[in-house]
Structure formats: C-alpha cells, structure tokens
Amino acid sequence: MDYLIGLNPSQKEAVEQTSGPVMIVAGAGSGKTRVITCRVAHLITKGVDPFNILVLTFTNKAAKEMRERIMKAVGPEAKNIWMGTFHSVFAKILRVEANKIGYPNNFTIYDTDDSKSLLRAILKEQQLDDKLYNANFVYNRISSAKNNLISPAEYLKNEHIQSEDFATGRGKLGEIYQIYAQRCFKAGAMDFDDLLFKTNVLLKDNPEVLYKYQNKFKYLMVDEYQDTNYSQYLIVKRLAAINENICVVGDDAQSIYAFRGANIQNILNFEKDYPDLKVFKLEQNYRSTQNIVNAANSIIANNKNQLKKTVFSENETGDKIKILRAFSDNEEGKVIAEGIAQERAVKGYHYNDFAILYRTNAQSRAMEEALRKLNIPYKIYGGLSFYQRKEIKDLIAYFRLTFNPNDEEALKRVINYPRRGIGDTTIERIIIAADKADSTLWEVITDSANHLDGRSSAAVANFATVIQSFQVLAKTHSAYDCALHIAQHSGLLKDLYDDKSVEGLNRYENIQELLNGIKEFSEREDIEEKGLDIFMQDIALLTNDDNDKNPDADTVSLMTIHSAKGLEFKNVCIVGLEENLFPSQMSLNSRADLEEERRLFYVAITRAEKKLTISYATSRYRWGTLTSCEPSRFIDEIDPKYLELDFKPQQKTENPFFNQERSSWSSQSGGDTFSKPKPATAPKTTSILPKAHVPSEGFAPSDTTNLQVGMDVEHERFGFGKVINLEGNKPDIKATIFFKELGQKQLLLKFAKLRIVS
C-alpha cells in the first residue's frame, strides 16, 4: 500500500472511506488527481473487481493520466476499470444496447460541424430567415434542450418554451428540432449531446438495462462534479441508486461552465440526495505561493453561494501580485511582453513557464503583436483542432461511410470529392428521391438506375461500388491497412499529392500524420478492440482539452481562462481586468452570473505557481471606437496586503480603484440583480488613479551603451529617475533605477528604452 505514503490526513481519510456516498471538496492545487487514483487503487487492493468500478472524467487526457497512475500502484488490473469521459463511457454502452432504442450498433457520432451542416440544410429546405434561424443559434438551442432532457415532442408541448420562441419570432424552433432528430435517426447518427440524452432514454425505458449496469458498476467516482449538467447528474443518480457507493470530487469555486449547461447546484445540493453523506475537504494547496493562495481566498470569499472551506499553502510566501496599468490595449500587450522578456532574462525561466490568460479570444491580438515585436515565441490554445481540418474530415467521412452508409452528412461531403462527375443537380435529385420514397440517400444511390438518368446513374453507381468495396475490406483488414486502402482508392491521397502548393503539401502531410496515428493505434497493447470503427469513435469523442498541448514546446501560452482550467504555470499574466470586460457586461444582470465570473477569476489566479501579474488598460478599442475603461471590481476585492501596484495612488482611500457607488445592489427582483455600472465620476477629494507620466516632447530612447551610475534618465511610463546600480555583462546588463514616483525598479537595459537626461 505504498500509494498511501505521503498523503496528508485529509487525503488519507478520503482515500480510505470506500463505502457509501462521499463528497471530496478539492480546493485548487490540493492533489485531487492523486486522491482519486489512490482511492481507486485502494478499492482494488481491498478486493473490489476493477470491472465493477466506474470512473467518469471530463477529458480523455485526465482519464489516461489516472489509469497510468493506478497501473503503477496495482499493476495491469487497472486496464479493466471502466474509466473515461461521460461521452466515451456511455457511447461504449450505447454500442451494445443501441438496438433497444431503435439505433444500429454502428451508429455514427456527429461532431459539431456535422450537426450544424445538417441544420443549415434543414433551414434552407424550410426557407427560413437565416438572421432569425442562424445554424449556430439553433444548434445551441437544441443542445440546451437535450442537456435538460427535453425531447422534440416535449419541446413542442411546453407552453413556456413555445411562448418564448414565438415572442422572439422563432416559432419554428420546435419543428426544426423535430426534423433534425428524425434526420439523425434516419442516418443512424447521434450527435454529441445524444450520447447522454439517449443514455437517459435507454435507462429510463429499459429497467432490465438499468438493473444490469447498476449491478455492474458497484462503485462510482465522478471527477469535476461541479461541471455536470442535469443529464449527467441523472445518469449518475440512476446508476448509483442500488449500492450508493458513489464518490464525487470537485470544487464549487471552480464551476465556470454554466454556458455549457453545467449546474453548480449539483454539488451544492449533493447532500440532499444522500443524507448520510461523508464530506472530506482537501484544503492544502501544493501548487501556489502563500500570497497567491491568500489573494484567491480573498476574492472567492465575496461569493455567497458556496461550500465553505479554507484553502491554505505551506509553500514560500512568494512575490506579491503585481498590478499593471496601461493606457491602451496595445500598450498593455507591450508591457506584458517586455515583462516576460525581462523576467526570463533575469531569473532564467523558459518561455513555457509563462501563460497569458484573457477573458475573450479577441484580446489575443494585442498580445500577439507585442510578442512578435520582441521575437518571443508563443502558441495560442483553442485554435483549429487537427481533426477539424478539411482534409482530415474528408478522409474520416470515407471511414464513416464504410461503417455506416446511411450517414447523410458524410455522404454529401465526399460523394463528389475528389470530383467524379456528380454535380449539385444530381445530389439534389438524390435528396428529392429519398424524401419521396421515405428512404435514405444510400438506398437511392444503390438503386440509382431507377432514380437517375444514364450518365448520372453511372457515376453514382461507381461511387456506391467504391464504398461497398471498402465495406468488404473493413471486415478482414486491420485499422491501418483499411485506412491506407481507403485513402488511396478513394482518390483523396492522389488529389492532395497532385497539389504542389505549400497548402497542398501541408494537407498531404496531415493525411500522412492521420495514418501514422492509426498505425500507432493498431499497435497499442492497452486496448483489445483495434478496428478502424473504434479509432473513429475515439477521435469523435476527443474534447477540447485533449488537443495537443505539448508541454515541452518552449513557447509562451496564450489562452482564454476557460481553456486554462486544469493547467498550471510558474508565471501567469491575467490581462484585461476592466469593468464590462472582466467581469463581462453580460454577467452584471444577476448575482448568479456575477458569482460565476468571480469563480472564473479565482480559476485564473490559481493557475499561477510562483508569480502572478494582473493588468488593465484605461482605454481600449471596441467596435472601432476608443473607449475609456474602468479597473475591474475584482481588483478591489483582493486584499491590498497581497498586491504590489505598478503605480502610486496620489492619496490612499478606502477604495483606490473605482467609485464605490458602482457596487450598490439594486432593489429589483428582491435585490438579486446587479445594478448597471454607472459612468465613472471624478472623486471630490482624490483621483481614482494617479495621473500617468507624460513623456517629454519628442521622447526617444538613448544609446545606453555608456550608461553610468548617477545618471538621470527618463522612462516612457515610469517617469524620471536616477541610476543607482549597474550589474551583469552585455547584452544582459541590469540597471537599478530609483524613480521619483514609483521608487526602485530593476530593468534590463536592452528592453528598458531609457532617455538619458544628464
């Protein structure tokens, strides 16, 4: 039982409590993953069959990491644990049980692009105004309905939903949802939300299936429970109903996905479902310095709706949190980039020790420009996934058709790619014929002689023959051999090879990389089923957090705070801390929304291990107009003793950052609505922030090669000062300068841009 060594008392208690309902409230950086893996290892050590353990996570990456750790503790038995994301685990169950709800076992899983493509086709067929019925909006509406277990029939019957839709001029949403569901069913396809929605249907309508899995999964563990939606909550509750050996792990202070349907009440009200619940609190933060942990605590203490805990750190006290003020978003980028360059040069950090976090993707522009000017390498996370690239989706569409020829979206994608003489007119005729006969597109294609004229019929028949040949091959060949054959004989590989442009070469290399991935999958020893259909299921269920984030790449990381959850960096810069940006303007309508924004800020702060910098701009371009900005209320909520200001307020006030009038609660809706921020007004006795240094007319940096101690200098932002020390060798000479307004600062000369006054 070596895995118990090194656990603190709270962690050890949580690991050893293996029976009955358990909730582990795990603060940021408190060793949550270690506790989960040790607890599973402890169950196996005590004699629980791994086949009877279900562990649900939110990313495949987390599941893989946990399984590897458990294997180190208990050996290869860990392979038998049912462990994975909600979607991957229940997709696996649906593969076995799909026929009970009318689906084929080889159903296709539609990704977001597939779903939106189908919706665009439906909206076009229905001749609806695309301004009112935008495919993105309709997709999100249907997704929300499914996450709340509202079927198309229930949607159409619900008077509240219907009145809301008609009030906004979107009275056809229910019909679109119904048509969309019918088309998916006909195509033998489930979208991402269906994997949970249909699992609920399966368990509700088939008591024998529910009983089977209740007895199979005698022990359940759910990671990141604060991020579960209603659909996930109900599945877990049903499965745990007999044995009640359920353990949920999470932190209400890190619940930041309400926009995806996550319901914080699932964790806050967990005790109501299980009155004999045992609660363990993991409160020691092993990640961050004391200053960072204490600052985060002072922020989250402002939330009223929370599970009380006291997170603490026994690490070093650490640097205070630096607050930077810039005059514009472009200057903010410049200050952050220069700070990274200087910190790296002075303290010997690597670029991958730094992360820049922002509330919205649009904020990355100013940061990117500033980093490029200083030749600082960076990588933006949350960009286009490898599996979303056109050439990859084209080849995967052929794979999908091979296993499910009724997959309408895959068929439409490749029926004429590469070009084989099947034009839009022919495709329209196929669709019309299928609608008329109430059949699938594939059934029309395989009987093309009875539906199309001679020339079109021959081209379509040839296409059908190609797909049928792939189907025969897939039954006897390995995933890699099958994939390579399809890539070659579909004509796709040749089409990309013949494109000698740089883009064409990149696309060809991407296909080669996909085939390499399938080869690696075929040779894996930790899985039993290695067919191409299983590979497709795995990639269809990849989450955003599973995209390649190579920790060894020496680049500064740029990402939204939502994307940063679960990550950690030695140095973190949180930018854009301004009212109506962070917290966002949309969050100021209710206490619940504002508290989620505060939790998001808490998550951002707790990503930092050693050093945290927070910045804001006093002006920012929005929709082409330069707009004045106020510092975020969140800055004011941090206890000042943990802060280091990069400027000096002219006179200390109780609230140095913004007019206190803004923070009043309105009396509307029982005081549960946050009042609209008032325009900033000049204080009667003191200014909110000190006046910025205005550079001398014609300011230009001097050649500092011969800079000496005692010289007077001017900095563009810090103002006038005197050089009091020089140290180091070229090109990394550091100057210690005492500025009149800011006090002593240490600057790297090659980045400082000083004007020598005398």
XYZ file of C-alpha atoms in Angstrom, residues 102-705:
604
model
C -34.046 1.719 -32.346
C -30.490 2.642 -33.388
C -27.941 0.454 -35.195
C -24.917 -0.571 -33.125
C -22.654 1.014 -35.735
C -24.249 4.453 -35.349
C -22.188 7.460 -36.398
C -21.257 10.173 -33.918
C -21.794 13.632 -35.416
C -19.393 16.342 -34.319
C -20.455 19.987 -34.056
C -19.645 20.695 -37.709
C -21.735 17.748 -38.882
C -24.687 18.849 -36.766
C -24.518 22.449 -37.976
C -24.179 21.309 -41.583
C -27.345 19.229 -41.249
C -29.152 22.136 -39.587
C -28.115 24.509 -42.387
C -29.578 22.054 -44.903
C -32.847 21.834 -42.934
C -33.100 25.619 -42.566
C -32.543 26.015 -46.304
C -35.191 23.410 -47.116
C -37.657 25.157 -44.788
C -36.816 28.517 -46.413
C -36.372 30.230 -43.060
C -34.767 33.635 -42.453
C -31.121 32.912 -41.605
C -30.974 36.038 -39.443
C -33.575 34.602 -37.086
C -32.660 30.956 -37.586
C -28.871 31.049 -37.579
C -27.456 27.496 -37.527
C -25.236 28.267 -34.528
C -28.174 29.620 -32.526
C -30.427 26.698 -33.450
C -27.689 24.184 -32.596
C -27.154 25.752 -29.162
C -30.911 25.797 -28.519
C -31.251 22.094 -29.354
C -28.153 21.266 -27.319
C -29.587 23.076 -24.303
C -32.885 21.204 -24.670
C -31.110 17.834 -24.783
C -28.932 18.641 -21.772
C -32.155 19.327 -19.874
C -33.667 16.086 -21.230
C -36.337 17.856 -23.281
C -37.288 15.755 -26.320
C -38.661 17.304 -29.547
C -42.205 16.236 -28.557
C -41.829 17.778 -25.083
C -40.338 20.922 -26.591
C -43.407 21.377 -28.805
C -45.771 20.765 -25.866
C -44.045 23.130 -23.445
C -46.114 26.330 -23.364
C -43.381 28.409 -21.716
C -40.776 27.449 -24.338
C -43.227 27.943 -27.188
C -44.322 31.391 -25.998
C -40.671 32.415 -25.604
C -39.846 31.243 -29.145
C -42.845 32.967 -30.708
C -42.076 36.176 -28.794
C -38.655 36.310 -30.476
C -40.044 35.433 -33.916
C -38.591 31.917 -33.802
C -41.765 29.886 -33.508
C -40.426 27.167 -35.830
C -37.602 26.053 -33.498
C -39.594 23.103 -32.160
C -40.340 21.838 -35.673
C -36.681 22.227 -36.671
C -35.633 20.247 -33.582
C -38.108 17.517 -34.546
C -36.914 17.358 -38.169
C -33.270 17.374 -37.041
C -33.898 14.465 -34.647
C -35.712 12.499 -37.365
C -32.904 13.064 -39.884
C -30.243 11.972 -37.368
C -32.262 8.855 -36.580
C -32.710 8.027 -40.269
C -28.971 8.495 -40.829
C -28.153 6.206 -37.897
C -26.334 9.070 -36.220
C -26.160 10.573 -32.743
C -24.719 13.979 -32.026
C -22.532 14.673 -29.004
C -25.482 15.596 -26.766
C -27.397 12.496 -27.864
C -24.807 10.264 -26.223
C -26.091 11.408 -22.832
C -29.689 12.116 -23.863
C -30.119 8.645 -25.406
C -28.393 7.011 -22.417
C -31.046 8.581 -20.195
C -33.756 7.304 -22.545
C -32.168 3.837 -22.528
C -32.005 3.649 -18.719
C -35.478 5.131 -18.198
C -37.347 2.985 -20.721
C -35.465 -0.279 -20.177
C -35.493 -1.302 -16.486
C -33.590 -4.503 -17.225
C -30.739 -2.495 -18.789
C -30.666 -0.101 -15.832
C -30.578 -3.031 -13.399
C -27.755 -4.643 -15.391
C -25.485 -1.592 -15.115
C -26.489 -0.778 -11.532
C -25.169 -4.201 -10.576
C -22.156 -3.924 -12.832
C -20.974 -0.546 -11.505
C -20.912 -1.182 -7.769
C -18.539 1.763 -7.183
C -18.848 5.109 -8.981
C -16.460 8.053 -8.925
C -17.126 11.339 -10.709
C -14.368 13.916 -11.226
C -15.135 17.659 -11.637
C -18.656 17.084 -10.354
C -19.299 20.840 -10.256
C -19.256 20.793 -14.071
C -22.019 18.207 -14.531
C -25.292 19.157 -16.221
C -28.763 17.809 -15.480
C -28.421 14.948 -17.976
C -25.135 13.757 -16.430
C -26.483 14.194 -12.913
C -29.483 11.970 -13.643
C -27.407 9.180 -15.229
C -25.093 9.054 -12.207
C -28.007 9.144 -9.762
C -29.755 6.261 -11.531
C -26.644 4.090 -11.706
C -25.815 4.643 -8.018
C -29.373 4.039 -6.766
C -28.874 0.440 -5.560
C -25.402 0.421 -3.975
C -24.966 4.142 -3.239
C -21.193 3.674 -3.298
C -20.770 6.984 -5.058
C -17.897 9.412 -4.630
C -17.970 12.823 -6.288
C -14.933 15.099 -6.415
C -14.981 18.768 -7.242
C -14.697 22.379 -6.215
C -17.699 24.676 -6.371
C -15.249 27.609 -6.520
C -14.136 26.351 -9.950
C -17.583 25.921 -11.512
C -17.249 28.043 -14.659
C -19.224 26.250 -17.367
C -22.821 27.373 -16.862
C -22.869 28.451 -20.520
C -22.402 24.762 -21.433
C -25.241 23.694 -19.152
C -23.186 22.903 -16.025
C -25.307 23.247 -12.894
C -23.439 24.268 -9.749
C -26.443 23.156 -7.675
C -25.476 19.518 -8.387
C -22.531 19.826 -5.999
C -24.069 22.375 -3.638
C -27.138 20.179 -3.071
C -25.440 16.767 -3.179
C -26.189 16.161 0.497
C -29.936 16.421 -0.178
C -29.712 13.317 -2.371
C -27.576 11.430 0.157
C -28.361 12.493 3.758
C -25.744 10.094 5.213
C -23.055 11.689 3.048
C -19.478 11.884 4.333
C -17.647 15.062 3.299
C -13.860 15.461 3.097
C -12.209 18.803 2.372
C -8.816 18.980 0.680
C -7.688 22.456 1.680
C -3.905 22.438 1.341
C -2.711 23.968 -1.938
C 0.559 22.383 -3.084
C 0.801 24.450 -6.280
C 0.990 28.140 -5.428
C 2.763 30.514 -3.075
C 1.023 31.736 0.071
C 0.422 35.190 -1.403
C -1.336 33.759 -4.461
C -3.498 31.377 -2.391
C -4.444 34.086 0.100
C -5.308 36.514 -2.680
C -7.533 33.888 -4.320
C -9.256 33.268 -0.988
C -9.964 36.970 -0.555
C -11.627 37.020 -3.973
C -13.843 33.947 -3.630
C -14.956 34.993 -0.141
C -17.190 37.550 -1.866
C -19.390 34.762 -3.283
C -22.433 33.969 -1.158
C -23.366 30.685 -2.872
C -20.527 28.308 -1.953
C -19.291 25.393 0.138
C -17.174 26.932 2.873
C -13.545 25.853 3.050
C -10.217 27.427 3.986
C -7.576 26.790 1.347
C -4.020 27.353 2.596
C -0.464 26.923 1.373
C 2.691 25.941 3.242
C 4.863 26.912 0.271
C 7.052 30.028 0.355
C 5.342 33.390 0.907
C 6.325 34.439 -2.622
C 6.131 37.717 -4.518
C 3.163 39.983 -4.154
C 0.736 40.111 -7.057
C 1.768 42.870 -9.424
C -0.976 45.164 -10.741
C -0.055 46.839 -14.034
C -1.909 49.770 -15.521
C -1.602 50.551 -19.247
C -3.037 53.419 -21.263
C -4.345 51.245 -24.100
C -4.717 47.591 -25.060
C -1.676 47.885 -27.341
C 0.437 49.295 -24.522
C -0.865 46.555 -22.257
C 0.499 43.990 -24.711
C 3.832 45.836 -24.859
C 4.165 45.965 -21.051
C 3.300 42.274 -20.655
C 5.713 41.187 -23.414
C 8.559 43.282 -22.012
C 7.870 41.901 -18.542
C 8.111 38.319 -19.832
C 11.376 39.046 -21.648
C 12.866 40.693 -18.574
C 11.683 38.039 -16.115
C 13.092 35.312 -18.348
C 16.452 37.048 -18.724
C 16.825 37.953 -15.045
C 15.564 34.714 -13.453
C 16.402 32.149 -16.122
C 12.871 30.962 -16.868
C 11.902 29.226 -20.113
C 9.162 30.678 -22.316
C 6.887 27.757 -21.484
C 6.928 28.879 -17.865
C 4.701 31.806 -18.882
C 0.998 31.975 -19.714
C -1.140 34.944 -20.733
C -4.806 34.455 -19.839
C -7.704 36.568 -21.096
C -11.484 36.647 -20.856
C -12.168 36.655 -24.623
C -10.240 35.390 -27.652
C -10.302 38.853 -29.239
C -7.842 40.080 -26.604
C -5.083 37.909 -28.041
C -4.387 40.312 -30.945
C -2.579 42.985 -28.915
C -0.655 40.306 -27.022
C 0.421 38.553 -30.232
C 1.627 41.769 -31.855
C 3.691 42.698 -28.804
C 5.241 39.227 -28.502
C 6.134 39.173 -32.216
C 7.895 42.546 -31.957
C 10.190 41.103 -29.292
C 10.603 37.790 -31.171
C 9.040 35.885 -28.277
C 7.664 32.515 -29.482
C 4.081 31.807 -28.463
C 1.240 29.404 -29.086
C -2.483 30.084 -28.929
C -4.621 27.295 -27.499
C -8.192 26.798 -28.573
C -7.423 27.145 -32.269
C -8.381 24.714 -35.016
C -8.026 21.134 -33.851
C -6.111 18.682 -36.044
C -9.272 16.635 -36.519
C -11.236 19.693 -37.668
C -9.024 20.329 -40.708
C -10.835 19.863 -44.028
C -8.622 17.115 -45.445
C -8.842 15.110 -42.204
C -12.623 15.433 -42.060
C -12.809 14.379 -45.750
C -10.934 11.125 -45.175
C -12.797 10.418 -41.941
C -16.061 10.907 -43.863
C -14.999 7.987 -46.103
C -14.268 5.932 -42.974
C -17.695 6.787 -41.571
C -19.458 5.792 -44.791
C -17.637 2.490 -44.765
C -19.204 1.549 -41.439
C -22.489 3.436 -41.744
C -23.525 4.156 -45.361
C -26.701 5.877 -44.094
C -24.576 8.700 -42.670
C -26.078 11.550 -44.703
C -23.530 14.240 -43.768
C -20.531 12.053 -44.575
C -22.110 11.019 -47.874
C -22.826 14.583 -49.011
C -19.298 15.598 -48.037
C -17.435 13.133 -50.282
C -19.849 11.930 -52.961
C -18.126 14.294 -55.383
C -14.737 14.659 -53.722
C -12.461 14.013 -55.414
C -14.529 15.063 -58.415
C -16.268 12.158 -60.101
C -18.943 13.903 -62.186
C -21.678 14.012 -59.540
C -22.769 17.648 -59.502
C -25.111 19.598 -57.226
C -28.070 18.907 -59.506
C -27.564 15.147 -59.206
C -27.234 15.395 -55.430
C -30.469 17.411 -55.277
C -32.240 14.710 -57.282
C -30.957 12.038 -54.898
C -32.253 14.014 -51.898
C -35.656 14.574 -53.539
C -35.928 10.887 -54.478
C -35.058 9.845 -50.909
C -37.678 12.195 -49.437
C -40.278 10.982 -51.914
C -39.618 7.319 -51.109
C -39.066 7.991 -47.402
C -35.728 6.233 -47.675
C -32.095 7.110 -47.073
C -29.751 8.696 -49.610
C -27.711 5.478 -49.652
C -30.735 3.400 -50.644
C -31.338 5.732 -53.590
C -27.668 5.618 -54.573
C -27.528 1.824 -54.575
C -30.636 1.812 -56.769
C -29.574 4.755 -58.927
C -30.764 3.198 -62.206
C -34.371 3.643 -61.076
C -33.947 7.232 -59.897
C -31.397 8.953 -62.177
C -30.647 9.291 -65.871
C -27.933 7.256 -67.589
C -24.847 9.464 -67.168
C -25.588 10.497 -63.602
C -26.660 6.981 -62.709
C -23.329 5.507 -63.875
C -21.243 7.997 -61.828
C -23.351 7.406 -58.710
C -23.247 3.611 -59.191
C -19.432 3.733 -59.433
C -19.306 5.687 -56.175
C -21.535 3.099 -54.477
C -19.285 0.295 -55.730
C -16.202 2.023 -54.240
C -17.857 2.350 -50.814
C -19.110 -1.248 -50.920
C -15.575 -2.454 -51.666
C -14.350 -0.574 -48.583
C -17.057 -2.284 -46.507
C -15.853 -5.731 -47.585
C -12.206 -4.836 -46.850
C -13.006 -3.475 -43.358
C -14.261 -6.875 -42.222
C -10.892 -8.586 -42.697
C -8.143 -5.929 -42.523
C -6.505 -4.018 -39.685
C -7.421 -0.395 -38.955
C -4.234 0.887 -40.601
C -4.421 -1.295 -43.732
C -8.064 -0.404 -44.171
C -7.423 3.332 -43.683
C -4.499 3.364 -46.119
C -6.541 1.488 -48.740
C -9.441 3.959 -48.408
C -7.093 6.965 -48.630
C -5.542 5.573 -51.814
C -8.584 4.130 -53.603
C -10.962 6.982 -52.815
C -8.661 9.195 -54.880
C -8.192 11.585 -51.958
C -4.488 10.887 -51.416
C -3.692 11.361 -55.109
C -5.712 14.595 -55.249
C -3.689 16.073 -52.403
C -0.387 14.739 -53.773
C -1.052 16.391 -57.142
C -1.497 19.790 -55.417
C 2.084 21.083 -55.361
C 1.280 24.310 -53.495
C 2.551 24.840 -49.940
C -1.015 24.405 -48.667
C -1.413 21.209 -50.708
C 1.816 19.799 -49.275
C 0.660 20.614 -45.737
C -2.684 18.890 -46.353
C -0.929 15.806 -47.762
C 1.363 15.698 -44.709
C -1.663 15.988 -42.420
C -3.182 12.885 -44.028
C 0.112 11.068 -43.531
C 0.043 12.130 -39.876
C -3.502 10.779 -39.507
C -2.420 7.450 -40.997
C 0.570 7.417 -38.616
C -1.846 7.903 -35.737
C -3.979 4.991 -36.928
C -0.844 2.828 -37.248
C 0.108 3.661 -33.662
C -3.474 2.902 -32.552
C -3.314 -0.506 -34.320
C -0.192 -1.437 -32.373
C -1.338 -0.366 -28.903
C -1.194 -3.124 -26.286
C -3.522 -1.492 -23.738
C -6.704 -1.960 -25.786
C -8.386 -5.078 -27.093
C -10.555 -3.683 -29.905
C -8.402 -2.059 -32.575
C -10.745 -1.736 -35.550
C -10.993 1.432 -37.618
C -14.522 1.946 -36.281
C -13.169 2.032 -32.704
C -10.488 4.531 -33.736
C -13.180 6.777 -35.227
C -15.204 6.612 -32.029
C -12.153 7.648 -30.009
C -11.427 10.727 -32.115
C -15.106 11.677 -32.319
C -15.120 11.859 -28.512
C -11.999 13.977 -28.125
C -12.696 17.048 -26.001
C -11.176 20.490 -26.478
C -8.846 19.785 -23.557
C -7.423 16.754 -25.365
C -5.947 18.786 -28.209
C -2.173 18.605 -28.462
C -0.713 20.853 -25.788
C 2.952 19.930 -25.901
C 4.393 20.983 -22.533
C 7.932 20.663 -23.908
C 7.456 23.318 -26.610
C 9.314 26.419 -25.399
C 6.602 28.932 -26.176
C 4.538 31.379 -24.163
C 0.982 30.039 -23.838
C -1.942 32.293 -24.787
C -5.461 31.139 -23.963
C -8.827 32.057 -22.531
C -9.289 31.387 -18.821
C -11.869 28.713 -19.644
C -9.209 26.873 -21.670
C -6.689 27.181 -18.825
C -8.733 25.228 -16.284
C -6.725 22.240 -15.076
C -3.391 23.722 -16.189
C -0.642 25.413 -14.172
C 2.305 27.677 -14.979
C 5.136 29.194 -12.973
C 4.253 32.692 -14.218
C 0.731 33.819 -15.124
C -0.395 37.154 -16.569
C -4.137 37.855 -16.416
C -4.910 40.712 -18.783
C -7.902 42.975 -19.393
C -9.172 43.327 -15.807
C -11.711 46.021 -16.673
C -15.377 46.547 -15.960
C -17.620 45.174 -18.736
C -14.741 43.011 -19.959
C -13.931 41.039 -16.817
C -16.487 40.822 -15.283
C -18.192 40.774 -18.662
C -21.083 43.116 -19.287
C -23.408 40.115 -19.693
C -22.609 38.946 -16.162
C -23.912 42.082 -14.462
C -27.582 41.083 -14.737
C -27.763 38.717 -11.774
C -25.882 37.603 -8.703
C -25.508 34.077 -10.117
C -23.819 35.362 -13.294
C -21.520 37.705 -11.382
C -20.531 34.923 -8.992
C -19.620 32.683 -11.932
C -17.382 35.477 -13.290
C -15.743 35.715 -9.867
C -15.163 31.948 -9.885
C -13.574 32.355 -13.310
C -11.190 34.959 -11.868
C -10.449 32.571 -8.983
C -9.573 29.833 -11.502
C -7.260 32.255 -13.347
C -5.412 33.270 -10.176
C -4.924 29.682 -9.032
C -3.210 28.670 -12.289
C -0.074 30.511 -11.057
C 2.652 28.737 -9.107
C 5.285 31.413 -8.444
C 4.361 34.791 -9.868
C 1.077 36.441 -10.834
C 0.632 39.656 -12.795
C -2.714 41.358 -13.380
C -3.111 44.158 -15.911
C -5.773 46.521 -17.164
C -5.974 49.331 -19.711
C -7.527 52.743 -19.172
C -8.712 52.778 -22.807
C -9.488 50.079 -25.325
C -10.849 49.940 -28.873
C -14.312 48.415 -29.068
C -16.110 48.198 -32.399
C -13.636 50.685 -33.860
C -14.136 53.307 -31.136
C -11.599 54.180 -28.453
C -13.460 53.718 -25.162
C -12.447 54.720 -21.639
C -12.198 51.773 -19.257
C -12.504 51.407 -15.508
C -10.489 48.892 -13.470
C -12.390 45.734 -12.621
C -14.182 45.488 -9.274
C -12.324 42.189 -8.874
C -9.026 44.031 -8.355
C -10.584 45.918 -5.488
C -11.741 42.641 -3.921
C -8.177 41.360 -3.489
C -6.819 42.139 -0.042
C -4.351 45.047 -0.663
C -1.653 43.435 1.502
C -1.086 40.843 -1.245
C -0.699 43.454 -4.006
C 2.177 45.429 -5.480
C 0.984 48.383 -7.555
C 2.986 49.395 -10.617
C 1.834 52.957 -9.928
C 1.399 55.047 -6.814
C -2.054 56.419 -5.914
C -1.870 60.142 -5.155
C -3.696 59.624 -1.872
C -4.768 56.403 -0.221
C -8.506 55.922 0.020
C -10.578 53.035 1.301
C -11.175 52.061 -2.306
C -8.294 53.163 -4.582
C -9.534 51.538 -7.774
C -13.053 52.653 -8.550
C -16.012 54.665 -7.400
C -17.773 52.681 -4.655
C -21.155 53.824 -5.993
C -20.855 51.206 -8.725
C -21.084 48.340 -6.282
C -24.568 49.010 -4.939
C -27.160 46.266 -5.287
C -30.425 47.267 -6.891
C -33.699 46.585 -5.128
C -35.175 44.895 -8.190
C -36.044 41.196 -8.015
C -35.506 41.082 -4.277
C -32.011 42.537 -4.541
C -30.766 39.692 -6.724
C -29.948 41.789 -9.765
C -26.697 43.697 -10.095
C -27.244 47.338 -10.987
C -25.917 48.604 -14.286
C -22.459 50.140 -13.797
C -22.643 53.904 -13.570
C -20.262 56.077 -15.591
C -17.066 56.811 -13.690
C -17.219 60.179 -11.956
C -14.329 62.231 -10.655
C -13.992 61.859 -6.883
C -14.430 65.063 -4.931
C -11.215 64.842 -2.925
C -8.917 62.318 -4.611
C -8.448 60.893 -8.071
C -9.135 57.205 -8.595
C -5.692 56.549 -10.099
C -2.555 58.679 -10.347
C -2.019 60.690 -13.470
C 0.107 58.866 -15.981
C 3.587 60.092 -16.774
C 3.510 62.099 -19.999
C 6.782 61.527 -21.902
C 8.808 64.609 -22.768
C 8.100 66.122 -26.160
C 9.997 64.257 -28.837
C 10.836 61.436 -26.409
C 13.266 58.948 -27.983
C 15.323 56.218 -26.270
C 19.068 56.944 -25.981
C 22.011 54.673 -26.689
C 22.647 53.246 -23.203
C 25.971 51.584 -24.054
